[in-house]
Amino acid sequence: MDHQEQIQKPLLTNEEKMARGSAWLTVGNIGSRLIGVVYIIPWYFWLGDNAETANALFGMGYNVYALFIMISTAGIPAAIAKQIAFHNSRGEYRTSQNLFKRALQIMFIFGMISATVMYLASPALSKASGGGDDLVPAMRSLSVAIFVIPAMSVLRGYFQGTQNVGPFAISQLVEQFFRVIYMLMATFIIMRLGSGDYVSAVTQSTFAAFIGALGGIGVLIYYFRKEKVKMAILAEQSQELGKIDTVGILVSTVKEAIPFIIVGSAITIFKLVDQFTFIRMMGMFTEYTNQELQNLMALFSVNPDKLTMVVIGLATAMAAVGLPLITESYAQKDQRSLTKLVTNNLQLYSFIMFPATFGMVLLAYPLNTIFYGYNVLGSRLLMVACLSGLVLGLFMISATMLQGIYENMSAVIFFGIGFIVKFLLQAPSIYLLESYGPHFSTTIGLGVACYLNLRKLHQKTHFNRSLVLRRTLLMLLMTICMIVVAALAKAVFGSFLSDEHKIQSFILVMLVAGSGGFAYLYLGLKIRIADKLLGPNMVRLRHKLRIK
């Protein structure tokens, strides 16, 4: 086999690329999030009576860490992917490679600066968020991971830009696996064999982010080394006309990254508003102690996030896959393809998010019991968080598509408007609804931003609004049918399985989710909507299941 044959790939339509990429990133994104959810069961058990407080500290530390990660990396994978897809579509492979190398150097410097700032700022940030001295070591242990993660983000952006998202997905799984193994081992040793100090257990659990990052970057380096032959061949075929200003392109890429950083940090920023206001405002409005407020923080924010972010991860995966495809169509001025991609992306969002979200709402009580123990308030807050997640997911996919067509400033302005709405509603929402309030203000704020995003998208891409609306209603009807089947299954199996016990709740979730999931899949195949959105694989599946 010669080098030319080595790099040839079968031509795929944009829909097939989207389906294949979504499958890979869904495996990586959702798989890593599931691994990050399963650890909760033993972790909570070993922490005992301090579990809620420990989880609040863990979540508060991670919220701040997530913002620093967003600042130092969040825009880079998307911006690098966008630029690589743009230059590759024009045959400028050498430019893409030089851009990648420069970005790797810059991100190493960004990582050093961000890690140092977070380490030094931890005491002030901990005091401002109401975490006290116990939160400082957790924040500082998280700052170590920021040394590694920016470089890892550039590697992921490279694979995303070349539409080879397999290594991206596998690195996510490995990163999460290493992280969880380390945190569980450390927590067990401290809580069962050692001092029993839950603050130390939390500190080691957050330090696990660094261990996971080492595993993730190791996987990416392995796959990148395998790509070297193909990269060399493509560089020989590069079609640059004259000398290319790689540094200028990199500066442009960093500028491109800033809107991605802001928009990519949207959910984290909203959660930080909750973190820095909830305990203070509730302290003004109520008589709760600080520890009781930390526990409430865990119930409305940290606990539901572990589960709802699995679903939101579906939207994030779709946005990541769709970005280079949309940019490629935009760069080639292929209006027809661009319109079709945006139309399909919005339909795919509804097709996946509706059943996942409403299924979690139906199973909120047993799900909460499995991971955290039976808690009525916690289960109700999980329901509200799931519904709010629909808006969060729509914001991520609509804002990313806007940025894919270089409407970066529009995406940032619309997020800013949503943030202002959130901020203005925060105090009255907490006063009137207490722990439900932050979810309400977030949903309204990002709902406004979603409306503005979609309106701008239609102006620029002319996506088929009537088709999207019709298909959305169709998928809502399919979801209602699924919920009816799942509710009947829950009524039957719930007659002898209690949602107040972990093992029985797990069996109940498996049976109900299986019944509802099969019903939704059958409907999707029967009416051919799965074929239209996910391509030939669904046709083959329908034939295997003998669905006519």
Steps between C-alpha positions, in 0.01 A plus 500: 500500500651837402480820699217635287285199574591530865329832539200436278167466677155424369306817430225567748211742489483772764213312666713183519796697634271659758355162600841332521658791688202527735526128573869529590465814707186368668695190603786715628298781653219296648722204587740722692211671676346165593832390649500832684154425636544138607780586745249694711345184645810367685640850555184613682492177702859534622453866596204410721336783693728757336401403144276802425751753635788325324311497171420870539871578546587275206245670274589854606867432433421351161285797399793737547738251338265467202510877448882500498498207261258687275716811506819311423364238261127501424516707189814334371372155390207660318706785353785268392246254353333783314826637355636156408173409328508834316858467373471129422188568291720733290784247473727705730624205706841645585333809646283277719803314631699815578198649670464188714867508609487868594174451691658218702781733610263783591269271698786373713566860608127561558489192720786620719346845546147371572620238748706758691215753515249241623741374767565849635137615476352193674465654850315807369276294270421255779401779739282673237306184419429408863716186499730615780851370567398141418457592132851643451696168479247361252539802274879489520515130418286566192736775381770238432292343221494830310870455418411203277150561368565794260746290296249216499233737369713589196548133414124443528435801282732360233312167484164678506606726213605203284165333579684207661326516834580144610820599689311797652234264638741232620712759683189619685425147617858432610525837677185436697594139578839598647339784695231284656733211587737736681228687691328180614826344617603817682159547662485138617849516650431829682145429621525125575868433571635842597405816688137521386548870420242580231680823398811297415282255306350786300846647434628169361178456301556834329871430445381200297428746216877524445540122494218473245651773283828308480313194376301700244799679351689170481227354277497807273878494457481131405243566226676814385823307444302257283380795289849622411525311169168631378588854612828489305322384183237771529769763557659395168164554328446839669373775271622817676562786261804688624621538857240456772509713817452221752547730800237735360262208452569384857424846637180492297424155644548626857266789421257243364539306824390787725131480397519121532641544849216732599223292344661169599513625859131596500374215714798528735452876534133455584592238761759733649232767536303243700806406704593857592144619569290211632656456844524877557142573388349205682687613811323836467154353430498195731629364832699206356851437637797519263537120491128459428537746212801307368289185510221679310761611249590136450133404455407762240830536313777248559290181527273559197793621287665159514190350333366782282840571347489149353199611296641846424812320383293365211440854376865590556609200292267598215627857509864385490439273200290753311745792539766400241234379255311829521823701470605293198169566322523868590860525373400334170195730472279192471175659618288194427722273709521758779122537516454124509761451774344757732151360436619146574696604810192657658293192422770269637503705820127438554526134395762427768431752776124460536494130594818528712367799697143389560616146574721637779212708634282188522777308677622785722409333832671162442798669328554730796472203737759298305765770512423704811239319705127559531425871529172660394639853460808371317282303258274796427799725441638238260175519301526877472869479408420252220242734347741791530756283321289507184563873473868469593551241226318708240711801588824305454406362158347825366789719622757259354327505162502879504873496562543246222380763251724768656219676687721499810406844626129424467543185711685696769247787504205260525669315785560835671131588473408160647749552781350840587152343513634221726673748730192725534273204576738327742409678825118500455512137382694388808275706728180350355613147408805442724704204361283484186572866424841470331361245250215736417725801436743288294220360283352842428841661438627235259152470346526863390848433359373191311223702336749763384744232377236321295367823352849599386570152366189516285596842365844371397436140392128502413453162666161343442302626800175330403675162458682539832174592675307210344770249581538639854128451559527149354785415736308649790210266416743208480637600840149513647437148369829389653406657835161324497670164446765578762239624751299179457817297551581706810152443639527124445855450623465769765226294665767268639822706460549797734675820393617545859763222479810509280498150350126501436526850351775381265292207377201731460701752295636226271156351435320831447778659293523184288126499434484870413823496298384206287165669435671821385749315281221295342298813419808677361573207268137434409429853375849530344601812693811320629601425139476866403706625795751223563551353153545150355590332831140548613374343176714194568381487861137515388557210261668297776206563733259423211313826545313588181 
